[in-house]
């Protein structure tokens, strides 16, 4: 043990000298075209490449330099997200007549994948915000659309999606938050758990029970912050996704106008699930971006780090490992993009494909990020290096429907006699 | 604000972050990463910086589309091919720009100060001379004052402020501004914006080069130094080499 001490001291000196170089080269570089087989621009139209370029530039300039700080200090980067909204990222697939960009699901997937290379947690929040804006745009009355969507698209206001409760996660249809009709208001009682943005956002899209048990008794209401009876729990301390606050949302005799209902009574669960189909593609896309950035970081590290007299890139094991990572990344990306196209075209397999894409991509991308960390050796475990944050942001395997629920959806589709 | 047309030149060049690898084959260097410096022009209502793009994409129109997505109103693509393209230099480009400026009745021509590939720092100045217009080069600040332009120039001695009449040529230095992002709606609108194609002959421009490249060589390998023991040795060695 004693003999190791001078060695570790020298190692620490060397590493602090090398660290500045590593830190500079460890910034997620903008060199998206160089490692060509994993280039996310392959197969895209010129217009999609333009969208992607804007997203990559924004991610590299506005998000990546702050990614670590937002994570460590748990900052919700409102100003940066508003800048993103100015470029049209606030309501990417919301219709233009209420301030959205009117793009397709595939365009959206490409954009979120690129933005995530700058900060997964912030991009994931932006995607949740987009999902809520779309739900109001698609299922809201004319008044609701005009009242809520323009401010959401410009991110003057922020939104949260409230489905999960302390007692109902995967079994979402068993939710208990009740909404009793009293004149022209619903009185809400209950609580929601793990709400992304909860407490800091302005608009809450809440699934609550207006009718009997099961999915058919659920409706969807828009609740505005400041409504009496709406309060929040403590800010949760999370392993990752720290640039967005997570809190419980509590309703105590909270009166919400009936006019704030999206769609009909009993349609709420349906609306929630339709929102989640797109949400699953977005979640998968975010993690694709993380995996892409991780593969590039691992690649750069292998080309620089020397052990046993040569760079790590000369080790066949690491070459093969990198190849496997790249292959799984591209396979995941293709599945996600196909699911996006299926959803856009309203194909009959869209729901299953979205579930498959979310399941496959998030599982594979976690392994890729994890492997990239391993390739960095001890350095990968330090918070100075971005790769550990990509690993910690791995909640994509859990939310918007756990990967286990995804398997439920897919097997049900396979085993149902039609 | 000023009314009138602004022409902004855009050059497609190599990405500054790319590592260029030089191979030597038969004493003639061949650059591995190839770029296509075809000159493109746009009209723009607001100031923009010179674009720098990654190599590998062959379509120049993509460069123009990016600029249209950033806010330009119209694109002009002057197509140069074959031998003319190979000998294209600042003189030929400034002739094209001058002809376009006259044709479009422009009030302002904005170009980059110095391109990262040839490092010439000539096109802006030559264009102004051909048009007999005032020039504000190495601009890090440009303000419109009535029908004059105040330009703060970054020069070796510091910052120089000049006031020039319009029409004028301005070349942009790095600190002029930060390029804006294209917005998603603008990218979609850019599809509908026109890019006019024309040939140098349409502008009555003669592209013959006044330069002939005789040879291209790698600089000589750096020779190892020689250590000497005393000053006397040093003087003797220098005399031996014929340096003194």
GROMACS .gro file of C-alpha atoms in nm, chain B residues 8-119:
model
  112
  426UNK     CA    1  -2.359   3.913  -4.908
  427UNK     CA    2  -2.098   3.679  -5.045
  428UNK     CA    3  -2.082   3.324  -4.909
  429UNK     CA    4  -1.787   3.095  -4.962
  430UNK     CA    5  -1.793   2.726  -4.896
  431UNK     CA    6  -1.470   2.630  -4.722
  432UNK     CA    7  -1.317   2.363  -4.507
  433UNK     CA    8  -1.426   2.330  -4.144
  434UNK     CA    9  -1.174   2.496  -3.914
  435UNK     CA   10  -1.186   2.198  -3.678
  436UNK     CA   11  -1.088   1.939  -3.939
  437UNK     CA   12  -0.739   1.793  -3.945
  438UNK     CA   13  -0.590   1.819  -4.295
  439UNK     CA   14  -0.363   1.532  -4.390
  440UNK     CA   15  -0.109   1.589  -4.661
  441UNK     CA   16   0.013   1.305  -4.876
  442UNK     CA   17   0.305   1.348  -5.112
  443UNK     CA   18   0.287   1.157  -5.435
  444UNK     CA   19   0.535   1.217  -5.716
  445UNK     CA   20   0.647   1.543  -5.554
  446UNK     CA   21   0.301   1.689  -5.590
  447UNK     CA   22   0.100   1.722  -5.272
  448UNK     CA   23  -0.258   1.598  -5.285
  449UNK     CA   24  -0.490   1.734  -5.021
  450UNK     CA   25  -0.693   1.449  -4.879
  451UNK     CA   26  -0.988   1.660  -4.774
  452UNK     CA   27  -1.120   1.836  -5.080
  453UNK     CA   28  -1.340   2.141  -5.074
  454UNK     CA   29  -1.535   2.315  -5.342
  455UNK     CA   30  -1.489   2.691  -5.327
  456UNK     CA   31  -1.764   2.785  -5.570
  457UNK     CA   32  -1.874   3.138  -5.511
  458UNK     CA   33  -2.235   3.199  -5.420
  459UNK     CA   34  -2.416   3.522  -5.356
  460UNK     CA   35  -2.730   3.624  -5.170
  461UNK     CA   36  -2.929   3.933  -5.103
  462UNK     CA   37  -2.994   3.997  -4.740
  463UNK     CA   38  -3.170   4.263  -4.543
  464UNK     CA   39  -2.963   4.216  -4.228
  465UNK     CA   40  -2.594   4.157  -4.166
  466UNK     CA   41  -2.462   3.803  -4.160
  467UNK     CA   42  -2.118   3.647  -4.117
  468UNK     CA   43  -1.932   3.435  -4.369
  469UNK     CA   44  -2.037   3.071  -4.337
  470UNK     CA   45  -1.791   2.792  -4.267
  471UNK     CA   46  -1.905   2.443  -4.342
  472UNK     CA   47  -1.783   2.085  -4.319
  473UNK     CA   48  -1.641   1.922  -4.631
  474UNK     CA   49  -1.789   1.618  -4.795
  475UNK     CA   50  -2.119   1.767  -4.902
  476UNK     CA   51  -2.104   1.834  -5.271
  477UNK     CA   52  -2.407   2.051  -5.310
  478UNK     CA   53  -2.336   2.424  -5.317
  479UNK     CA   54  -2.704   2.496  -5.321
  480UNK     CA   55  -2.716   2.353  -4.968
  481UNK     CA   56  -2.484   2.635  -4.861
  482UNK     CA   57  -2.718   2.887  -5.014
  483UNK     CA   58  -3.021   2.720  -4.854
  484UNK     CA   59  -2.857   2.745  -4.511
  485UNK     CA   60  -2.805   3.116  -4.566
  486UNK     CA   61  -3.164   3.154  -4.686
  487UNK     CA   62  -3.277   2.975  -4.371
  488UNK     CA   63  -3.080   3.227  -4.166
  489UNK     CA   64  -3.280   3.510  -4.316
  490UNK     CA   65  -3.158   3.599  -4.664
  491UNK     CA   66  -3.430   3.689  -4.912
  492UNK     CA   67  -3.292   3.556  -5.237
  493UNK     CA   68  -3.005   3.340  -5.354
  494UNK     CA   69  -2.786   3.378  -5.660
  495UNK     CA   70  -2.566   3.093  -5.772
  496UNK     CA   71  -2.301   3.187  -6.027
  497UNK     CA   72  -2.190   2.858  -6.177
  498UNK     CA   73  -1.826   2.822  -6.269
  499UNK     CA   74  -1.702   2.494  -6.412
  500UNK     CA   75  -1.404   2.327  -6.570
  501UNK     CA   76  -1.078   2.508  -6.620
  502UNK     CA   77  -1.226   2.841  -6.513
  503UNK     CA   78  -1.314   2.686  -6.179
  504UNK     CA   79  -0.963   2.558  -6.125
  505UNK     CA   80  -0.805   2.898  -6.184
  506UNK     CA   81  -1.071   3.091  -5.993
  507UNK     CA   82  -0.909   3.347  -5.766
  508UNK     CA   83  -0.995   3.672  -5.587
  509UNK     CA   84  -0.964   3.880  -5.905
  510UNK     CA   85  -1.216   3.671  -6.098
  511UNK     CA   86  -1.452   3.656  -5.802
  512UNK     CA   87  -1.439   4.028  -5.745
  513UNK     CA   88  -1.520   4.084  -6.114
  514UNK     CA   89  -1.830   3.867  -6.072
  515UNK     CA   90  -1.929   4.045  -5.753
  516UNK     CA   91  -1.881   4.387  -5.910
  517UNK     CA   92  -2.097   4.290  -6.206
  518UNK     CA   93  -2.367   4.155  -5.973
  519UNK     CA   94  -2.358   4.465  -5.756
  520UNK     CA   95  -2.421   4.681  -6.061
  521UNK     CA   96  -2.689   4.447  -6.195
  522UNK     CA   97  -2.876   4.432  -5.865
  523UNK     CA   98  -2.827   4.802  -5.796
  524UNK     CA   99  -2.691   4.716  -5.453
  525UNK     CA  100  -2.617   4.969  -5.179
  526UNK     CA  101  -2.385   4.746  -4.982
  527UNK     CA  102  -2.167   4.445  -5.053
  528UNK     CA  103  -2.063   4.244  -4.746
  529UNK     CA  104  -1.789   3.985  -4.772
  530UNK     CA  105  -1.565   3.794  -4.540
  531UNK     CA  106  -1.231   3.948  -4.452
  532UNK     CA  107  -1.014   3.646  -4.527
  533UNK     CA  108  -1.110   3.291  -4.618
  534UNK     CA  109  -0.966   3.003  -4.420
  535UNK     CA  110  -0.855   2.815  -4.732
  536UNK     CA  111  -0.655   3.059  -4.942
  537UNK     CA  112  -0.604   3.332  -4.676
   0.00000   0.00000   0.00000
